[in-house]
PDB file of C-alpha atoms in Angstrom:
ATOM      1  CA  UNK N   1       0.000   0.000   0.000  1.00 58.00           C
ATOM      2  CA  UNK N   2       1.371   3.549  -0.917  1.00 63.00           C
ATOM      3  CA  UNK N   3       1.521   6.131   1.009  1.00 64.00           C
ATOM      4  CA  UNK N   4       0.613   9.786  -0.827  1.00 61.00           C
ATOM      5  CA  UNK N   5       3.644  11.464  -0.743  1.00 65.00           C
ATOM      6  CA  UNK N   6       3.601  14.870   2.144  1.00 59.00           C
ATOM      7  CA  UNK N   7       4.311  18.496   1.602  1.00 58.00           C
ATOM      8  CA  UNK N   8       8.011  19.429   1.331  1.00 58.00           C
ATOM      9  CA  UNK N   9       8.390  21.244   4.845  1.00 56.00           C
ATOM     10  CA  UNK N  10      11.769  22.324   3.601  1.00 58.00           C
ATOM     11  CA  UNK N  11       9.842  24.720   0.958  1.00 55.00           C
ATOM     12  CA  UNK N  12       9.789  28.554   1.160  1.00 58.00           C
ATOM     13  CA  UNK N  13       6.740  30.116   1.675  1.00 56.00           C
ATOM     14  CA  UNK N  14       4.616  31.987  -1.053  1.00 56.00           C
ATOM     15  CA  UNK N  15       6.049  35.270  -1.146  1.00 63.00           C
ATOM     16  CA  UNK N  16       2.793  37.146  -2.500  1.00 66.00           C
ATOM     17  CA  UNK N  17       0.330  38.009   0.146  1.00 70.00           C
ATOM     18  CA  UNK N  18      -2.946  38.992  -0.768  1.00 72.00           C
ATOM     19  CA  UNK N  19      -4.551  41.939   1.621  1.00 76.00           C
ATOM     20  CA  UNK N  20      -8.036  42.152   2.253  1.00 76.00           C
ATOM     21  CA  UNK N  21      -9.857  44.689   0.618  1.00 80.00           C
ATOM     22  CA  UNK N  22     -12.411  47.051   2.369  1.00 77.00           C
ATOM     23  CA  UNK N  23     -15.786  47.097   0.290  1.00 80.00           C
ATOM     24  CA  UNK N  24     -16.676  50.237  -1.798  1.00 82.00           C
ATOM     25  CA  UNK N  25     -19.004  52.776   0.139  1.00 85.00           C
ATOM     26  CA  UNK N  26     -22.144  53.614  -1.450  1.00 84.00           C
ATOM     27  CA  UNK N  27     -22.896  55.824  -3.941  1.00 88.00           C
ATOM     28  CA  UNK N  28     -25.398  58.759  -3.270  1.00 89.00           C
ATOM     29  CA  UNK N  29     -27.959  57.277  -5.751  1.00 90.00           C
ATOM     30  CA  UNK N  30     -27.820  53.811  -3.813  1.00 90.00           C
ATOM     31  CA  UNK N  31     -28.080  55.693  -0.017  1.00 88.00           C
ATOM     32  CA  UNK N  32     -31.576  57.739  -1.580  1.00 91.00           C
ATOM     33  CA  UNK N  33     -33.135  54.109  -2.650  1.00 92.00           C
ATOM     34  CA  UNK N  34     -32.163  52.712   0.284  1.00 90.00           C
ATOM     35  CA  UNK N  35     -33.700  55.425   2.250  1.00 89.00           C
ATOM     36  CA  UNK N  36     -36.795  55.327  -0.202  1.00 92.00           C
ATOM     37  CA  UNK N  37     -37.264  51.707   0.239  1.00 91.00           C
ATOM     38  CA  UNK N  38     -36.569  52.111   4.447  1.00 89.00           C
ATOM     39  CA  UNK N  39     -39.470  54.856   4.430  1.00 90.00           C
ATOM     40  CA  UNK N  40     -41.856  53.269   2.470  1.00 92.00           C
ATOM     41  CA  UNK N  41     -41.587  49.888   4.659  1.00 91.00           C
ATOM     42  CA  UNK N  42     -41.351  51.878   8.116  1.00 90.00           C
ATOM     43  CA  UNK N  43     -42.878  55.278   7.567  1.00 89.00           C
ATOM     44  CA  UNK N  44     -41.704  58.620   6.837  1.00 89.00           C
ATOM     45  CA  UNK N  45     -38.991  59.466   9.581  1.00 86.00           C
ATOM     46  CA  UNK N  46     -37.487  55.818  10.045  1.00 85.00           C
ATOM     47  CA  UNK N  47     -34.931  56.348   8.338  1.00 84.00           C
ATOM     48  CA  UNK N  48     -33.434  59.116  10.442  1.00 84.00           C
ATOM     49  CA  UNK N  49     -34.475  57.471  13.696  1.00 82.00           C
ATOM     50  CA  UNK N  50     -32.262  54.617  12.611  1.00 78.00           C
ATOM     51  CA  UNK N  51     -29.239  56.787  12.439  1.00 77.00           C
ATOM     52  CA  UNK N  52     -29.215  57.738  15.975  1.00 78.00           C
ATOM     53  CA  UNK N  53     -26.642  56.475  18.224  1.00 82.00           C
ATOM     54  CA  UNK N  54     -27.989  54.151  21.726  1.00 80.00           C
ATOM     55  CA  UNK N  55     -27.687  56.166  25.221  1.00 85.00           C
ATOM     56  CA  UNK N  56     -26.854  54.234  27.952  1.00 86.00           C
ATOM     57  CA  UNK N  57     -29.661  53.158  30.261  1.00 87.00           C
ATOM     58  CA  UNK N  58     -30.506  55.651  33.699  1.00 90.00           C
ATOM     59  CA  UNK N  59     -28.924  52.767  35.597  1.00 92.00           C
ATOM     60  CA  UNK N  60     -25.781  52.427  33.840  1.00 92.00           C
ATOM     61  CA  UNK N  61     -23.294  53.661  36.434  1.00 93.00           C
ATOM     62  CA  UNK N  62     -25.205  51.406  39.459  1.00 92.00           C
ATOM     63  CA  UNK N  63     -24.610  48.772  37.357  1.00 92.00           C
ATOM     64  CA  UNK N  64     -20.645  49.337  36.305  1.00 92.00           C
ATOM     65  CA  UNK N  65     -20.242  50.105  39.881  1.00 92.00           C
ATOM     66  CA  UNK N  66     -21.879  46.346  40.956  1.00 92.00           C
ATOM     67  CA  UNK N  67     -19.886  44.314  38.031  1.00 92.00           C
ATOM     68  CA  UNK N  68     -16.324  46.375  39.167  1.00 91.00           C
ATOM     69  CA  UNK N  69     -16.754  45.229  42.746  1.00 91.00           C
ATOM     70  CA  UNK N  70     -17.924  41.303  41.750  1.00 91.00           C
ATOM     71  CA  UNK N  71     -14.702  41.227  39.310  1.00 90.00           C
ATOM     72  CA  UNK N  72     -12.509  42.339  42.274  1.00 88.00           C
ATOM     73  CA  UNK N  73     -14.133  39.787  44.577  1.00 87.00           C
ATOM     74  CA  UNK N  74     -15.472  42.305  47.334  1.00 86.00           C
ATOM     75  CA  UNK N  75     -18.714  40.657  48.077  1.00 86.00           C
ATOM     76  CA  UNK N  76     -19.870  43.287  50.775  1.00 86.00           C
ATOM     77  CA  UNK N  77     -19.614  45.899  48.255  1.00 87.00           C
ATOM     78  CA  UNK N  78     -21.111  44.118  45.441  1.00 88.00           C
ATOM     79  CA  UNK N  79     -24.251  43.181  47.568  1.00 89.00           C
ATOM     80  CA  UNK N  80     -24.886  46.856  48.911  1.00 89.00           C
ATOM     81  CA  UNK N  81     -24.312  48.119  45.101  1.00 90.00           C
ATOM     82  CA  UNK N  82     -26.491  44.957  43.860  1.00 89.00           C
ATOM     83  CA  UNK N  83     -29.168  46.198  45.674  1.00 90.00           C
ATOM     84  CA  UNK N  84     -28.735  49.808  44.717  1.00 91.00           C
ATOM     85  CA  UNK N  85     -28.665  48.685  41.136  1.00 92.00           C
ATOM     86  CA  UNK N  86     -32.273  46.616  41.527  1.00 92.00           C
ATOM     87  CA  UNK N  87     -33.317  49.442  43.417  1.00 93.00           C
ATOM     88  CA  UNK N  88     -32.325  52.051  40.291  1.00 93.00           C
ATOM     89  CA  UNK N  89     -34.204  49.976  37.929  1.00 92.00           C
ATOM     90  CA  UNK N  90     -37.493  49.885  40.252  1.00 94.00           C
ATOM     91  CA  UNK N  91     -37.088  53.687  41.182  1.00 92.00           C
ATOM     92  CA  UNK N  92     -39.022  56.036  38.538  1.00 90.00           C
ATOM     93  CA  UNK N  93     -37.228  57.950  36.513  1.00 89.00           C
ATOM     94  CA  UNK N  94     -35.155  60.931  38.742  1.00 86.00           C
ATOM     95  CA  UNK N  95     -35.604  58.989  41.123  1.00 88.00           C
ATOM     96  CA  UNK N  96     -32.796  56.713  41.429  1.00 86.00           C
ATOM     97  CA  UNK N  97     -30.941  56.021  44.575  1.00 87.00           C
ATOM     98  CA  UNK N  98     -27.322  58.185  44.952  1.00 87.00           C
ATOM     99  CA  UNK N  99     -24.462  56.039  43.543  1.00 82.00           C
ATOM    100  CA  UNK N 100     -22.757  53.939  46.520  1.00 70.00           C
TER     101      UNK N 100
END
């Protein structure tokens, strides 16, 4: 029985290397149909409430504040700010309790 015959490990490596090329941007023309075609689907103003950016959530810093103090292992910290963070997210809005 034969055995295929393996790569020559001794051989140089391909010289050429191909880079990755970044894919064209859109024309003008191809942004309006796009826009056309998002408005008539959605309704007139989709398309600009799809270009704005997230904000974080009221609770965000209660929450950074709880995750910072479980990564670092300080468990009576991270259950006082645990409960502040619950607490933020059942408080109304301007409501929330002060950062611990």
């Amino acid at each position: 029985m034969a055995y295929p015959k393996m790569a020559d490990s001794s051989a140089q490596p391909s010289q050429s290397v191909s880079t990755p090329t970044l894919p064209a941007l859109p024309t003008p023309e191809e942004i309006a149909r796009k826009k056309a075609a998002v408005e008539a689907k959605f309704g007139p103003g989709s398309w600009e409430k799809s270009q704005r950016t997230a904000t974080p959530h009221r609770c965000n810093p209660h929450l950074q504040l709880f995750l910072a103090s479980l990564s670092e292992w300080r468990v009576s910290e991270a259950t006082a700010r645990g409960g502040r963070f619950i607490g933020c997210l059942w408080a109304k809005e301007g409501e929330e309790p002060p950062l611990f």
